[in-house]
Tab-separated table of C-alpha atoms in Angstrom:
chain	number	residue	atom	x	y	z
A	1	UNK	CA	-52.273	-33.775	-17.175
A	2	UNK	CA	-49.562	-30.949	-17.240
A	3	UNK	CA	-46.793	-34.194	-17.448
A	4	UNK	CA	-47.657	-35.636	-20.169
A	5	UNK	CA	-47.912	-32.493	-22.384
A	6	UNK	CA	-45.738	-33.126	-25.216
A	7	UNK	CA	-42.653	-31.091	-26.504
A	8	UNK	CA	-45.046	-29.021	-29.271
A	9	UNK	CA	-47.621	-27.927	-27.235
A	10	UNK	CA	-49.862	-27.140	-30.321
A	11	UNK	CA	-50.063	-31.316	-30.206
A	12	UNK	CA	-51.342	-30.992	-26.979
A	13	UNK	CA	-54.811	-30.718	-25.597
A	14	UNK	CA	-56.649	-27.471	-25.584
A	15	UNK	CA	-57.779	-28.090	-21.967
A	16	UNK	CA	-56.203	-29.993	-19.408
A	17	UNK	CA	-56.118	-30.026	-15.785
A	18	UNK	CA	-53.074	-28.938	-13.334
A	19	UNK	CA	-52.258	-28.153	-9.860
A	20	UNK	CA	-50.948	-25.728	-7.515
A	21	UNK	CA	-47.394	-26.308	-7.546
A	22	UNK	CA	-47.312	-26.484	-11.377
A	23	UNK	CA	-48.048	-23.415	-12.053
A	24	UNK	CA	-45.010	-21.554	-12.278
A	25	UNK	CA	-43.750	-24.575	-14.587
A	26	UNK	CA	-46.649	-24.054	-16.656
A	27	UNK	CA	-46.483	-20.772	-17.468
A	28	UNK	CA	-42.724	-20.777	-18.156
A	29	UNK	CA	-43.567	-23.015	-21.094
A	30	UNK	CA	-46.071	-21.125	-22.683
A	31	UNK	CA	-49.360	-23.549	-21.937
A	32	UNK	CA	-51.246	-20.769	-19.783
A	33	UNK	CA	-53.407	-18.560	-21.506
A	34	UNK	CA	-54.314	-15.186	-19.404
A	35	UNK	CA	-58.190	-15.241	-18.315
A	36	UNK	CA	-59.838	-11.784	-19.051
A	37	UNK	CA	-61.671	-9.692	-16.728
A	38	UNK	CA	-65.428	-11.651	-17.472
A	39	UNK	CA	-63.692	-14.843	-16.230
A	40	UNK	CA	-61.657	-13.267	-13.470
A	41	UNK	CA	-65.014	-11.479	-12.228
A	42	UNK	CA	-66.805	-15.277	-13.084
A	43	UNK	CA	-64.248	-16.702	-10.744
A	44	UNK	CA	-64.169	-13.555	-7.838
A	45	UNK	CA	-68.277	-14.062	-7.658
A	46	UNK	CA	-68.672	-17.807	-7.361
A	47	UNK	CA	-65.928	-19.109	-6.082
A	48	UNK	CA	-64.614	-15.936	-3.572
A	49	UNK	CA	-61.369	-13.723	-3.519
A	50	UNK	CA	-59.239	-17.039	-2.302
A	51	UNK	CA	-59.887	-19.301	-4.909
A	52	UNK	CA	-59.050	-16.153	-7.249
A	53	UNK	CA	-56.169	-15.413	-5.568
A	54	UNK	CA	-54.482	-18.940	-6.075
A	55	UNK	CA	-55.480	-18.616	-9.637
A	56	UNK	CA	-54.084	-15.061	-10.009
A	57	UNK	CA	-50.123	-14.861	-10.840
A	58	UNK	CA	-48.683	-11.333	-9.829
A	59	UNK	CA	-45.630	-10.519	-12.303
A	60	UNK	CA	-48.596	-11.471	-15.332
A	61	UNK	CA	-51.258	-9.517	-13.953
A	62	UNK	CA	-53.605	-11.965	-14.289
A	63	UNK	CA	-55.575	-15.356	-13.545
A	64	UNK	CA	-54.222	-18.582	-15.555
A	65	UNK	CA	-56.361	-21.141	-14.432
A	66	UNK	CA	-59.965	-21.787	-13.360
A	67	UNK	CA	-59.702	-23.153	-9.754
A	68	UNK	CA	-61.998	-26.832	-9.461
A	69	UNK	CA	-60.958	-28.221	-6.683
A	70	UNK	CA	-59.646	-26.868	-3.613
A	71	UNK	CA	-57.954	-30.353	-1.759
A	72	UNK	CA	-54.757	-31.898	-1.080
A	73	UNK	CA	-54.476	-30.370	2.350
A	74	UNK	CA	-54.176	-32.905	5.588
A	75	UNK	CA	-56.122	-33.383	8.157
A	76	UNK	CA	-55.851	-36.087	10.835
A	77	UNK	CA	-57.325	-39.528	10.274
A	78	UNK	CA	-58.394	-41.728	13.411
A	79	UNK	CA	-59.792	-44.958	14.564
A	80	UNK	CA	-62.793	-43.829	16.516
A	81	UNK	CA	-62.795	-47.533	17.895
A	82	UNK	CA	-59.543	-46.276	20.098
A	83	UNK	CA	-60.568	-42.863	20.255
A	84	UNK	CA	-63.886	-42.125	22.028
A	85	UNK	CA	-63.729	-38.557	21.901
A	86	UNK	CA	-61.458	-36.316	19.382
A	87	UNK	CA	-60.424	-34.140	22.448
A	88	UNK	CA	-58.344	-36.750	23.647
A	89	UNK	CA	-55.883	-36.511	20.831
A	90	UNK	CA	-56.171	-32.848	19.609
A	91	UNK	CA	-52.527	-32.104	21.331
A	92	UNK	CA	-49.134	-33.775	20.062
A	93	UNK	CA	-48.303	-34.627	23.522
A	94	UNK	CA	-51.909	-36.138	23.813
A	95	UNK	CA	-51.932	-37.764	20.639
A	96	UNK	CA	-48.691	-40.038	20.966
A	97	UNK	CA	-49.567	-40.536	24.399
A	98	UNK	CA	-52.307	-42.158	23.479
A	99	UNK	CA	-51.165	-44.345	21.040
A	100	UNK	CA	-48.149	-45.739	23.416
A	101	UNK	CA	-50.920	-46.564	25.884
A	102	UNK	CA	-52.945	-48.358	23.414
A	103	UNK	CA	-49.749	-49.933	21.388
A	104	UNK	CA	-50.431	-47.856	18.478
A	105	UNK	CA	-48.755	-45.998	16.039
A	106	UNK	CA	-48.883	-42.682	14.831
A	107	UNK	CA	-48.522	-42.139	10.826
A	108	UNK	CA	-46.529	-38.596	10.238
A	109	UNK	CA	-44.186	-38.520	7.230
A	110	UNK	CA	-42.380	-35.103	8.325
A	111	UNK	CA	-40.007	-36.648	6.421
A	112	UNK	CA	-42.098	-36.572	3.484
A	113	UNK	CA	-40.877	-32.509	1.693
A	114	UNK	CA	-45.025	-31.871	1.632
A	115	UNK	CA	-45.723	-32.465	5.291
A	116	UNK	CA	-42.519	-31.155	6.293
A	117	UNK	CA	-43.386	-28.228	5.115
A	118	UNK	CA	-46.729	-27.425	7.050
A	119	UNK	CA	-44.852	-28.679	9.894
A	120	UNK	CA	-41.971	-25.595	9.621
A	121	UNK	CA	-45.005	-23.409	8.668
A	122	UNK	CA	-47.210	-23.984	11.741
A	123	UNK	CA	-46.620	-20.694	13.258
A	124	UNK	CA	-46.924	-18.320	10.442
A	125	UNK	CA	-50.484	-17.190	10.836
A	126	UNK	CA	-51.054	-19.138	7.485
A	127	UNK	CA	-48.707	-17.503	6.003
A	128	UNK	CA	-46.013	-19.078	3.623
A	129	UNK	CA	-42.198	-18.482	4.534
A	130	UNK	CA	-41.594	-19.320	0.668
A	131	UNK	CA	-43.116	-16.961	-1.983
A	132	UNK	CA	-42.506	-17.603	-5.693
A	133	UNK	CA	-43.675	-14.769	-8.467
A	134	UNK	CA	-43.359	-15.572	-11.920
A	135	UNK	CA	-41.851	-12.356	-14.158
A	136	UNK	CA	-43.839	-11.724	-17.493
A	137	UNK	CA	-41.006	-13.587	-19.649
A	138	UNK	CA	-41.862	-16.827	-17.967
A	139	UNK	CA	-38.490	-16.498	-15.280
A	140	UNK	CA	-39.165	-15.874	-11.578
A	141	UNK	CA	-38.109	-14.398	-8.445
A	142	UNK	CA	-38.064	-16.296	-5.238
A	143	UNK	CA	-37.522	-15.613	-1.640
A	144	UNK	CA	-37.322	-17.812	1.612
A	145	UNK	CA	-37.263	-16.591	5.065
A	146	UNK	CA	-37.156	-19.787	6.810
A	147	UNK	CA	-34.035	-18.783	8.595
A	148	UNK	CA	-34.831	-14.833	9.063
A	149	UNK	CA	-38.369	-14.941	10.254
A	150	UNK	CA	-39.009	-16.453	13.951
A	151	UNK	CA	-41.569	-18.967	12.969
A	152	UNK	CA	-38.961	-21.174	10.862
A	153	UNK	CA	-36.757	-21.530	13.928
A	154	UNK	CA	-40.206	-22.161	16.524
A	155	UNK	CA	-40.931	-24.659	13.185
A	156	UNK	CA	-37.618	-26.135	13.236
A	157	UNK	CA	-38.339	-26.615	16.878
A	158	UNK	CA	-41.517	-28.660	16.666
A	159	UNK	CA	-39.922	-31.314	13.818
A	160	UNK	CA	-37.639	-31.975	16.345
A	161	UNK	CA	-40.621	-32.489	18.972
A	162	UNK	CA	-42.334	-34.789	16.592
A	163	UNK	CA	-39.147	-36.696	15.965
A	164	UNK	CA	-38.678	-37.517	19.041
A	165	UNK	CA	-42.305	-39.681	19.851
A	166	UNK	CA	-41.180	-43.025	20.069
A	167	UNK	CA	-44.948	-43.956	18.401
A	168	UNK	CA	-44.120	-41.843	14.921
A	169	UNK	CA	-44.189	-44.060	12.278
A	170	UNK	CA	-42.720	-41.928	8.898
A	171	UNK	CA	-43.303	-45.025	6.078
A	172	UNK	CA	-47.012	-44.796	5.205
A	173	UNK	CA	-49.766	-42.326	4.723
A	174	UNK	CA	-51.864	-45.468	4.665
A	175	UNK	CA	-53.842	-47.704	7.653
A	176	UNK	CA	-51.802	-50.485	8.308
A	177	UNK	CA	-53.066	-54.421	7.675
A	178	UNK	CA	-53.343	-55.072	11.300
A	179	UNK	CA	-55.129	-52.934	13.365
A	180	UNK	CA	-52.020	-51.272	14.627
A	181	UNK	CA	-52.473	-47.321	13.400
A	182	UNK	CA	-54.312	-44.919	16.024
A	183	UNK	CA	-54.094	-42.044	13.759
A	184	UNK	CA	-52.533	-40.965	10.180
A	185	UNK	CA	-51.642	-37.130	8.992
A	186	UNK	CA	-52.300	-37.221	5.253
A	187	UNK	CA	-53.966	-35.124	2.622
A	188	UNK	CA	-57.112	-35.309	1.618
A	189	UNK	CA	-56.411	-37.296	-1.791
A	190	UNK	CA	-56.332	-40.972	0.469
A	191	UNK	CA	-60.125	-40.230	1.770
A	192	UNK	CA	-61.321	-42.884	-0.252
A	193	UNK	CA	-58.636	-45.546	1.246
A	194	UNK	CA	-59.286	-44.882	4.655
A	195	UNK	CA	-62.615	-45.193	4.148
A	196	UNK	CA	-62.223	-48.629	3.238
A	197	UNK	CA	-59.651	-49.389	5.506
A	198	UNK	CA	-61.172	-48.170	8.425
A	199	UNK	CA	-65.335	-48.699	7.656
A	200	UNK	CA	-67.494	-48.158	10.514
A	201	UNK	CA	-64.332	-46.653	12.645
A	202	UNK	CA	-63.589	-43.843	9.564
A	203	UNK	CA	-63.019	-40.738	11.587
A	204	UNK	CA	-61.261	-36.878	10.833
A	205	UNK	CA	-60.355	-34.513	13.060
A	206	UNK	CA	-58.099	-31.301	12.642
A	207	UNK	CA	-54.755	-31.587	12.718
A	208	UNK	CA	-53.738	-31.335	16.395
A	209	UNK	CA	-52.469	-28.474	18.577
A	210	UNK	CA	-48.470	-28.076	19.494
A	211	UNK	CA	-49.089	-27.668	23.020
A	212	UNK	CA	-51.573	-27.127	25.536
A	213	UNK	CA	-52.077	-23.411	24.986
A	214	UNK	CA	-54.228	-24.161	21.525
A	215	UNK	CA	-52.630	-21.511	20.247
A	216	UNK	CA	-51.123	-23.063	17.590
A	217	UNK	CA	-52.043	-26.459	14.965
A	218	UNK	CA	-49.430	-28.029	13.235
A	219	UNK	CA	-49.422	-26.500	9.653
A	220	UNK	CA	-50.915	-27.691	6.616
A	221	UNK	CA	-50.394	-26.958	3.229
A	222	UNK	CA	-53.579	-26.796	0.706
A	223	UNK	CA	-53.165	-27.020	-2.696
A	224	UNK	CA	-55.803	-26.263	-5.544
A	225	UNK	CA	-56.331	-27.440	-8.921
A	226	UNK	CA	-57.405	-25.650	-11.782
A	227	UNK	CA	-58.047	-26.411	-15.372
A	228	UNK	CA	-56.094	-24.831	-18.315
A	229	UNK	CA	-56.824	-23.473	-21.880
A	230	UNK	CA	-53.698	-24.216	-23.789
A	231	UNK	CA	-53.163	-21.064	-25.562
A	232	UNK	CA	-51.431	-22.555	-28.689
A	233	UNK	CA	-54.337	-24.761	-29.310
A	234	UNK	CA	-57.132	-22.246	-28.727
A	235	UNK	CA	-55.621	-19.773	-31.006
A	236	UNK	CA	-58.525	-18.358	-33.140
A	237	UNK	CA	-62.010	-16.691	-31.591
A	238	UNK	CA	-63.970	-19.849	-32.349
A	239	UNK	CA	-61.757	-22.452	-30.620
A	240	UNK	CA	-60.987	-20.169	-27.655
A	241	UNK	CA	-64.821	-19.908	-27.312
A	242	UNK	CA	-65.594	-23.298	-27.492
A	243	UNK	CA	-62.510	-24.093	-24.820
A	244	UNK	CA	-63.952	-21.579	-22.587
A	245	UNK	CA	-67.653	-22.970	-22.562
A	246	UNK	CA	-65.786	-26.240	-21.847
A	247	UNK	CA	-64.175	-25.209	-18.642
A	248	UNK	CA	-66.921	-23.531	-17.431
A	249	UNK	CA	-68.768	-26.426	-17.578
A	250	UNK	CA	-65.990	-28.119	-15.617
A	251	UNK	CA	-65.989	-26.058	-12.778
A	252	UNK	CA	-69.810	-25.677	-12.436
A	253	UNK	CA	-72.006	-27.095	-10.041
A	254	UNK	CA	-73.197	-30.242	-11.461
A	255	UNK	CA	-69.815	-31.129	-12.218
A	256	UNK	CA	-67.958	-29.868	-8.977
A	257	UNK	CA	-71.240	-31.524	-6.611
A	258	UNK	CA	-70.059	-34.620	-8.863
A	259	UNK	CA	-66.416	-34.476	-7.620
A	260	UNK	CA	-67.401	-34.368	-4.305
A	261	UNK	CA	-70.035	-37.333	-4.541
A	262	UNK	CA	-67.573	-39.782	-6.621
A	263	UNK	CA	-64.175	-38.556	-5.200
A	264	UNK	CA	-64.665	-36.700	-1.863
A	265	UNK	CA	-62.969	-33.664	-3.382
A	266	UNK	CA	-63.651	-30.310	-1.711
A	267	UNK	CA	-65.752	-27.843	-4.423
A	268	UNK	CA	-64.452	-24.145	-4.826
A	269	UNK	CA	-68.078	-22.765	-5.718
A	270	UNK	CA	-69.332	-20.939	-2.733
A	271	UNK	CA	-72.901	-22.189	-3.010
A	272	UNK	CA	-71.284	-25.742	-2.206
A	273	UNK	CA	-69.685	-25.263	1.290
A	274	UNK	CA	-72.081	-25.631	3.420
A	275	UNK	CA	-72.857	-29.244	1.748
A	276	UNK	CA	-69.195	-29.740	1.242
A	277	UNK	CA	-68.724	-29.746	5.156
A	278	UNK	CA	-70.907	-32.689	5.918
A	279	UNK	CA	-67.979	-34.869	4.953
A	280	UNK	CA	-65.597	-35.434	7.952
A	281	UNK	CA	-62.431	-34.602	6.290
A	282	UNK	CA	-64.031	-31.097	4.456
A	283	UNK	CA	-65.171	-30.102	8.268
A	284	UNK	CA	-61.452	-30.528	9.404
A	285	UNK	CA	-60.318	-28.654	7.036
A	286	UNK	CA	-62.598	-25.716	7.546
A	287	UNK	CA	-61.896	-26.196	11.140
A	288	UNK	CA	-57.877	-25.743	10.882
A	289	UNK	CA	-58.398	-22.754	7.939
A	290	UNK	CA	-60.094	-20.528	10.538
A	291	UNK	CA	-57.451	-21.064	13.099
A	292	UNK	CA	-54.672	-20.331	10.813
A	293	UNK	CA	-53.533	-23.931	10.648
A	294	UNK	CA	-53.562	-23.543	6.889
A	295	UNK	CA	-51.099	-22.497	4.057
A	296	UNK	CA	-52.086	-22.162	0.933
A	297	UNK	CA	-49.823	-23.906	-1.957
A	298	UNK	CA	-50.329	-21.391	-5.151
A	299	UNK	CA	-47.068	-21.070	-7.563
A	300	UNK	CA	-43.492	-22.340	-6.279
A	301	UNK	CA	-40.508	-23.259	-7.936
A	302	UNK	CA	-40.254	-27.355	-7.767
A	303	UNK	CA	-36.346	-26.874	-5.866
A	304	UNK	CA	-38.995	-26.298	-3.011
A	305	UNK	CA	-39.851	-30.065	-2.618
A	306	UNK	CA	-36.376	-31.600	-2.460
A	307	UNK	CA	-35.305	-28.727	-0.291
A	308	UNK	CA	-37.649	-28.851	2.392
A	309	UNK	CA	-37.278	-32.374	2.458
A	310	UNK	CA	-33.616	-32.195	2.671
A	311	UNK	CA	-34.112	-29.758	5.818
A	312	UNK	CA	-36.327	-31.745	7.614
A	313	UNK	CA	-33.943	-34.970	7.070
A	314	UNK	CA	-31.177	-32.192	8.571
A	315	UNK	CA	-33.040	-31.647	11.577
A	316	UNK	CA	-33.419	-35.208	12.167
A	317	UNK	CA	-29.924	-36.038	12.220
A	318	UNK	CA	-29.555	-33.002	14.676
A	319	UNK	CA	-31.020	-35.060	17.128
A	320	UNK	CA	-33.174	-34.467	20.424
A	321	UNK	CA	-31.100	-31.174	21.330
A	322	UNK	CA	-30.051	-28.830	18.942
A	323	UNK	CA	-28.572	-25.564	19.528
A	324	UNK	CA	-30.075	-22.252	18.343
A	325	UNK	CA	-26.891	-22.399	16.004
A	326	UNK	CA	-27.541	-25.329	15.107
A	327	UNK	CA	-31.046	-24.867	13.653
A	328	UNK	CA	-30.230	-21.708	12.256
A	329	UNK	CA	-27.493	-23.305	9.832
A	330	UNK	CA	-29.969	-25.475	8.642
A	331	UNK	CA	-32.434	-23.095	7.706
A	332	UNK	CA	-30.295	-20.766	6.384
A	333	UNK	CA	-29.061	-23.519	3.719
A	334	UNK	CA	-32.897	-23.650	3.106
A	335	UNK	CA	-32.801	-20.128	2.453
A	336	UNK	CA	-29.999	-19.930	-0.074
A	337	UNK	CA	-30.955	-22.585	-2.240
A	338	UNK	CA	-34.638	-21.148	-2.399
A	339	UNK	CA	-33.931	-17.599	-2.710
A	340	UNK	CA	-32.827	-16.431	-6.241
């Protein structure tokens, strides 16, 4: 992976794989090499304009990366043993109401810069407040709007709603030992745990709804992956050729229908969907895409992480009733150490 690339990246691998959020890092250092139009049109016709999109970087002109896997967003895990019916938890208020009359917890890191950031997100539209472009000599421009735009203050709003449940629990994306856990928040990548954990109770939902207009899901950040040709290793015709075959295969069918199987990944091919959606936590995904609960992560500057998380920690200590003012400082803080 893109951490263990060495100084010299001509000693590194010619392909390797990378997400998201390392994108920008990526590129500054030289391991991208710019797809041409045959693999940009590959990647438009059998995987769509979105998984193109996150693979596209603006200020290069051009795709970097051939998209695999299209996970690491969160949906909501349950115990269908305590829940008989997903519509009795698909509201906050609902949700945590639930677990206090059952003596349950709710998992929610908020806390946690990744989930805090869907959570100041969730009414955007799906749209990021945060958008990194990378300049074609590997430096970037950056701008954050958490502060100026009205959905980082309604955002900053509902961490302070979720704060307040007296059933959060912030210290584990995991089920508990006991049976103790009505429901955990948590991307995609822990599908396999809860499995286990949970067995013949294993259930997904979307994440749930603010209020009771269900107008609005808490937000979610998804994340791809893609897979890389390191340009100072495939640096003749022959090599470059042989690198490309190699991710091809890597992001075709057979190997993408594997993912899913083996890992519970969600595929980017198109043709793969439709199967992709019989598993729980794929559906719930879907589910929250078409009602805008869903950002997507594509290049960002890593500052965004420690930032976010230092925000949401901010809010906390505001306590149960902040002033206007005082959510406002906060954000704006946000704003001036993301915005360069």
């Amino acid at each position: 992976g893109p951490d263990n690339l060495p100084q010299s990246l001509g000693d590194g691998p010619d392909i390797y794989p990378y997400a998201s959020d390392q994108t920008l890092d990526l590129y500054s250092r030289g391991a991208l090499k710019k797809l041409g139009k045959s693999e940009s049109q590959l990647i438009r016709e059998k995987m769509g304009e979105d998984a193109y999109n996150y693979a596209y970087l603006k200020g290069v002109n051009a795709p970097v990366g051939y998209p695999f896997v299209a996970d690491n967003g969160y949906v909501m895990f349950y115990d269908k043993s305590l829940v008989s019916d997903p519509s009795e938890i698909d509201t906050l208020d609902k949700l945590f109401a639930k677990a206090q009359a059952t003596g349950t917890e709710v998992n929610y890191n908020i806390a946690n810069s990744f989930y805090a950031a869907g959570a100041l997100m969730s009414y955007t539209g799906g749209e990021s407040l945060y958008v990194c472009n990378p300049k074609s000599d590997g430096r970037f421009t950056s701008t954050s709007e958490f502060a100026t735009n009205p959905a980082g203050l309604e955002g900053a709003k509902l961490l302070t709603k979720i704060y307040s449940y007296p059933s959060l629990s912030l210290g584990q994306e995991t089920p508990g030992a006991s049976r103790d856990v009505l429901a955990t928040i948590a991307d995609s990548s822990k599908v396999a745990t809860f499995k286990s954990a949970l067995g013949a109770n294993y259930a997904c939902a979307p994440l749930p709804f603010t209020d009771e207009t269900r107008t609005t899901r808490c937000g979610c950040y998804l994340g791809y992956k893609f897979y890389g040709i390191n340009p100072q290793r495939a640096n003749t015709a022959e090599r470059d050729k042989v690198a490309t075959k190699v991710v091809q295969f890597l992001v075709s069918e057979y190997a993408q229908r594997e993912r899913l199987a083996k890992f519970y990944n969600q595929p980017t091919l198109l043709s793969l969907q439709e199967e992709a959606a019989k598993e729980p936590h794929i559906a719930a995904l879907q589910e929250q895409v078409k009602s805008n609960g869903v950002i997507p992560l594509t290049a960002v500057d890593p500052s965004l992480w420690e930032s976010l998380e230092n925000a949401s920690l901010d809010i906390k200590n505001l306590g149960s009733m902040p002033t206007e003012q005082q959510y406002l400082y906060v954000l704006q803080q946000l704003d001036l150490k993301l915005t360069r």
